[in-house]
Amino acid sequence: MTSTLTEKELASINELKKAIQDIVKEKKRNIDQEQLEQLTDKDYLRFLHARNFQLKDSLPMMLEALEWRKQNKVDSVSISEAKEEFLKGKVFFHKRDKEGRLVSIIKVSMHRPKESDPEQTKRLCIWFMEQGRKMSGDVDKCTLIFDMSNFGLSNMDYGFVKFLIKVFADYYPDTLGACLIFNSPFLFWGCWKIISPWIDPATRNKTKFVNKNEMLAVIDAENLLEEYGGKDKTKYDPKAQYEIFLTEETQRNEEKEKKEVTAEEKDISVKKEVDKEEDVKESKEEGKEENKESEKKVSE
């Protein structure tokens, strides 16, 4: 998806926007006006693409996603909500693929359901989805690498897999560019037979089981970690990365608060000016009345 929109896309976006705005104004769904103000044309376009530009299908899909976002406080999700799971280093961003898509790496063997907080794991997922949106730039699709090295049945989490599939399909449609399953052991094939029917055909077509050579067909060697066949010697440090993201988040929140304070001060200033004008107007009116009374007494 590029930054340039066609006339057809713009027309469809405007139609979808109006339909949603009308519903929100009439308070027919649990959605706030503030949520709509944060949406971009690309957000509307993703839902249109997902339903072949059919408004009757795109509209309910996007409304459900907006309600889900509000119920789960997605717009205010913080990395601090998933600190313990983040610091395990089981998921992280690492550069981009040949098509400019942001790459996320999931080390499946580091996820142990019995030792993880399921709600925190979901918040981590939501945080990564939102952070990916902020980092995506013009190319707003992503590439997922599921590193299956050292995978065992103790790492399998069917509940979370269902959640992840639904999040991508229903709440962040048209964001997955490629899904690469690396170094999958024979043991995983039994799990895959259970999982694959849950995935829609379009997503299954984007999913490939790959080795190191096949990885290089998608990601340049300079941007691919050595363990996957690339030349990048970077060693991921979850603690350092957590501090970077937390600092960025704190700065964004401080800037937002400053803007809100400035806007509030501006509103107060405008109100004072309006009140002042009203006082002057009332004073003039009172003066006119007094003059009329004086003139009346003189004539008498």
XYZ file of C-alpha atoms in Angstrom:
300
model
C 0.000 0.000 0.000
C 1.633 3.239 -1.106
C 1.091 6.777 0.087
C -0.675 7.748 -3.183
C -4.392 6.992 -3.272
C -6.478 6.589 -6.432
C -9.737 8.467 -7.008
C -11.662 5.224 -6.459
C -9.884 4.602 -3.149
C -10.486 8.165 -1.948
C -14.162 7.965 -2.875
C -14.554 4.667 -1.008
C -12.665 6.023 2.006
C -14.908 9.104 2.168
C -18.015 6.939 1.886
C -16.843 4.683 4.728
C -15.825 7.697 6.838
C -19.234 9.314 6.485
C -21.066 6.094 7.319
C -19.022 5.622 10.504
C -19.267 9.281 11.529
C -23.059 9.197 11.158
C -23.282 6.108 13.364
C -20.974 7.624 16.013
C -22.921 10.921 16.053
C -26.146 9.014 16.637
C -24.393 7.045 19.410
C -25.489 3.729 17.971
C -22.196 2.001 18.838
C -19.701 2.169 21.712
C -17.232 4.343 19.807
C -15.902 7.825 20.639
C -15.399 10.750 18.275
C -11.842 10.981 19.618
C -11.115 7.535 18.174
C -12.131 8.687 14.694
C -9.827 11.698 14.937
C -6.840 9.362 15.298
C -7.621 7.355 12.158
C -5.777 7.888 8.881
C -6.959 7.220 5.340
C -4.788 4.102 5.344
C -6.706 2.729 8.310
C -9.976 3.006 6.385
C -8.320 1.601 3.265
C -7.153 -1.565 5.033
C -10.722 -2.478 5.981
C -11.932 -1.703 2.452
C -9.215 -3.921 0.952
C -10.092 -6.715 3.354
C -13.675 -6.757 2.094
C -13.095 -6.053 -1.602
C -14.312 -2.441 -1.289
C -17.828 -3.562 -0.347
C -19.170 -0.935 2.070
C -21.819 -3.302 3.466
C -19.012 -5.639 4.565
C -16.278 -3.098 5.434
C -18.541 -0.983 7.644
C -19.533 -3.633 10.252
C -15.969 -4.965 10.262
C -14.478 -1.562 11.055
C -17.157 -0.760 13.627
C -16.383 -4.007 15.460
C -12.663 -3.179 15.383
C -13.242 0.321 16.775
C -15.368 -1.065 19.601
C -12.689 -3.658 20.350
C -10.071 -0.907 20.472
C -12.130 1.082 22.969
C -12.969 -1.912 25.165
C -9.307 -2.954 25.275
C -7.924 0.602 25.625
C -5.720 0.042 22.601
C -5.007 3.735 21.983
C -3.377 4.028 25.405
C -1.629 0.633 25.579
C 1.752 0.931 27.304
C 4.847 -1.212 27.046
C 4.953 -1.156 30.861
C 1.783 -3.292 30.876
C 3.765 -6.169 29.361
C 7.204 -5.572 30.860
C 7.789 -9.112 32.147
C 6.820 -10.739 28.848
C 8.770 -8.182 26.785
C 11.962 -8.748 28.782
C 11.874 -12.453 27.923
C 12.993 -11.396 24.432
C 10.565 -13.673 22.652
C 9.435 -11.063 20.140
C 11.208 -8.055 18.635
C 11.507 -5.861 15.549
C 14.571 -6.197 13.336
C 15.024 -4.007 10.265
C 13.060 -4.485 7.007
C 12.691 -6.971 4.162
C 13.357 -6.393 0.458
C 9.951 -4.756 -0.004
C 10.518 -2.320 2.842
C 8.207 -4.132 5.243
C 8.992 -4.000 8.964
C 10.201 -7.398 10.206
C 9.053 -8.898 13.515
C 10.769 -11.976 14.904
C 8.970 -14.361 17.267
C 11.163 -16.905 19.069
C 8.515 -19.507 19.823
C 10.688 -21.619 22.150
C 10.891 -18.661 24.555
C 7.120 -18.674 25.038
C 6.051 -21.008 27.818
C 2.299 -20.729 28.441
C 2.453 -22.254 31.918
C 5.006 -19.605 32.969
C 3.353 -16.655 31.231
C 0.521 -14.312 32.160
C -2.028 -14.767 29.316
C -3.432 -11.240 29.668
C 0.029 -9.687 29.694
C 0.910 -11.759 26.638
C -2.133 -10.318 24.838
C -1.171 -6.766 25.883
C 2.311 -7.417 24.515
C 0.783 -8.498 21.219
C -1.425 -5.398 21.059
C 1.496 -3.147 21.960
C 3.611 -4.640 19.155
C 0.768 -4.173 16.672
C 0.416 -0.513 17.645
C 4.167 0.104 17.702
C 4.401 -1.500 14.276
C 1.812 0.980 12.979
C 3.923 3.865 14.312
C 7.127 2.476 12.763
C 5.733 1.237 9.450
C 6.039 4.429 7.394
C 4.746 4.320 3.823
C 4.942 0.513 3.667
C 2.359 -0.434 6.245
C 2.574 -4.198 5.898
C 4.828 -6.367 8.015
C 6.768 -9.602 7.722
C 6.605 -12.101 10.583
C 9.325 -14.640 11.243
C 8.288 -17.484 13.527
C 11.578 -18.996 14.689
C 10.693 -22.590 15.583
C 14.205 -23.567 16.699
C 14.107 -25.737 19.847
C 10.308 -25.849 19.728
C 8.596 -28.302 22.036
C 4.986 -29.047 22.881
C 5.405 -27.036 26.103
C 5.696 -23.948 23.877
C 2.418 -24.573 22.069
C -0.312 -22.110 23.067
C -3.456 -22.709 21.010
C -5.426 -20.049 22.897
C -2.931 -17.332 22.056
C -2.614 -18.536 18.453
C -6.389 -18.112 18.054
C -6.132 -14.622 19.548
C -3.268 -13.665 17.217
C -5.110 -14.923 14.135
C -8.244 -12.962 15.074
C -6.251 -9.788 15.793
C -4.622 -9.852 12.356
C -7.774 -10.892 10.503
C -10.411 -8.713 12.197
C -8.680 -5.776 13.884
C -5.548 -5.171 11.772
C -6.619 -6.428 8.349
C -4.361 -6.162 5.332
C -1.231 -5.602 7.433
C 0.474 -8.972 7.006
C 2.819 -9.080 4.032
C 4.516 -12.414 4.676
C 4.646 -15.037 7.403
C 7.856 -17.108 7.426
C 8.037 -20.226 9.606
C 11.712 -21.014 10.097
C 13.380 -24.258 11.151
C 10.132 -26.015 11.920
C 10.650 -29.447 13.559
C 8.649 -32.510 12.530
C 6.866 -32.267 15.896
C 5.185 -29.035 14.809
C 3.381 -30.564 11.841
C 0.746 -32.089 14.087
C 0.125 -28.641 15.590
C -0.019 -27.075 12.128
C -2.784 -29.446 11.062
C -4.873 -28.076 13.919
C -3.956 -24.405 13.353
C -4.119 -24.091 9.567
C -7.940 -24.437 9.232
C -8.316 -21.414 11.539
C -6.430 -19.224 9.058
C -8.203 -17.676 6.083
C -6.956 -18.762 2.629
C -5.393 -15.367 1.789
C -3.224 -15.495 4.927
C -2.315 -19.144 4.363
C -1.054 -18.167 0.911
C 1.303 -15.656 2.566
C 2.658 -18.321 4.934
C 5.793 -20.248 3.977
C 7.969 -22.811 5.731
C 11.508 -21.646 5.001
C 15.178 -22.484 5.458
C 18.126 -20.074 5.472
C 18.408 -19.836 1.683
C 14.692 -19.146 1.319
C 14.958 -16.446 4.000
C 17.499 -14.638 1.819
C 14.956 -14.485 -0.987
C 12.812 -12.259 1.239
C 15.359 -10.321 3.326
C 18.748 -8.971 2.209
C 21.722 -10.595 3.935
C 22.778 -7.250 5.470
C 19.392 -6.975 7.221
C 19.051 -10.622 8.221
C 20.482 -12.001 11.463
C 23.307 -14.523 11.143
C 21.266 -17.279 12.776
C 18.836 -17.092 9.837
C 21.533 -17.103 7.137
C 22.281 -13.381 6.985
C 25.314 -11.213 7.756
C 23.861 -9.144 10.591
C 25.749 -9.926 13.822
C 23.386 -7.922 16.070
C 22.618 -9.504 19.435
C 19.188 -8.504 20.646
C 19.106 -6.984 24.131
C 15.487 -6.882 25.390
C 16.351 -4.823 28.480
C 18.062 -2.071 26.462
C 15.260 -2.099 23.886
C 12.632 -1.875 26.617
C 14.271 1.263 28.029
C 14.392 2.858 24.567
C 10.710 2.183 23.882
C 9.699 3.303 27.386
C 11.627 6.588 26.990
C 9.986 7.237 23.603
C 6.565 6.474 25.063
C 7.142 8.806 28.016
C 8.208 11.608 25.671
C 5.120 11.123 23.491
C 2.854 11.227 26.543
C 4.532 14.391 27.833
C 4.127 16.080 24.434
C 0.478 15.026 24.344
C -0.112 16.451 27.828
C 1.536 19.742 26.832
C -0.726 20.002 23.790
C -3.781 19.262 25.914
C -2.746 21.904 28.467
C -2.075 24.435 25.690
C -5.467 23.703 24.122
C -7.163 24.022 27.520
C -5.391 27.334 28.205
C -6.432 28.562 24.768
C -10.055 27.634 25.458
C -9.914 29.478 28.791
C -8.389 32.529 27.108
C -11.066 32.524 24.405
C -13.774 32.186 27.050
C -12.331 35.134 28.963
C -12.363 37.261 25.806
C -15.961 36.264 25.082
C -16.972 37.037 28.671
C -15.176 40.381 28.465
C -17.003 41.277 25.252
C -20.297 40.282 26.852
C -19.528 42.477 29.873
C -18.720 45.443 27.624
C -21.894 44.832 25.633
C -23.990 44.648 28.823
C -22.322 47.794 30.142
C -23.185 49.662 26.963
C -26.762 48.446 27.109
C -27.033 49.579 30.713
C -25.576 52.957 29.754
C -28.170 53.375 27.018
C -30.966 52.583 29.460
C -29.623 55.115 31.970
C -29.436 57.788 29.241
C -33.028 57.093 28.258
C -34.125 57.461 31.886
C -32.220 60.719 32.222
C -33.704 62.146 29.024
C -37.173 61.112 30.174
C -36.745 62.953 33.491
C -35.462 66.105 31.733
C -38.447 66.163 29.360
C -40.821 65.828 32.295
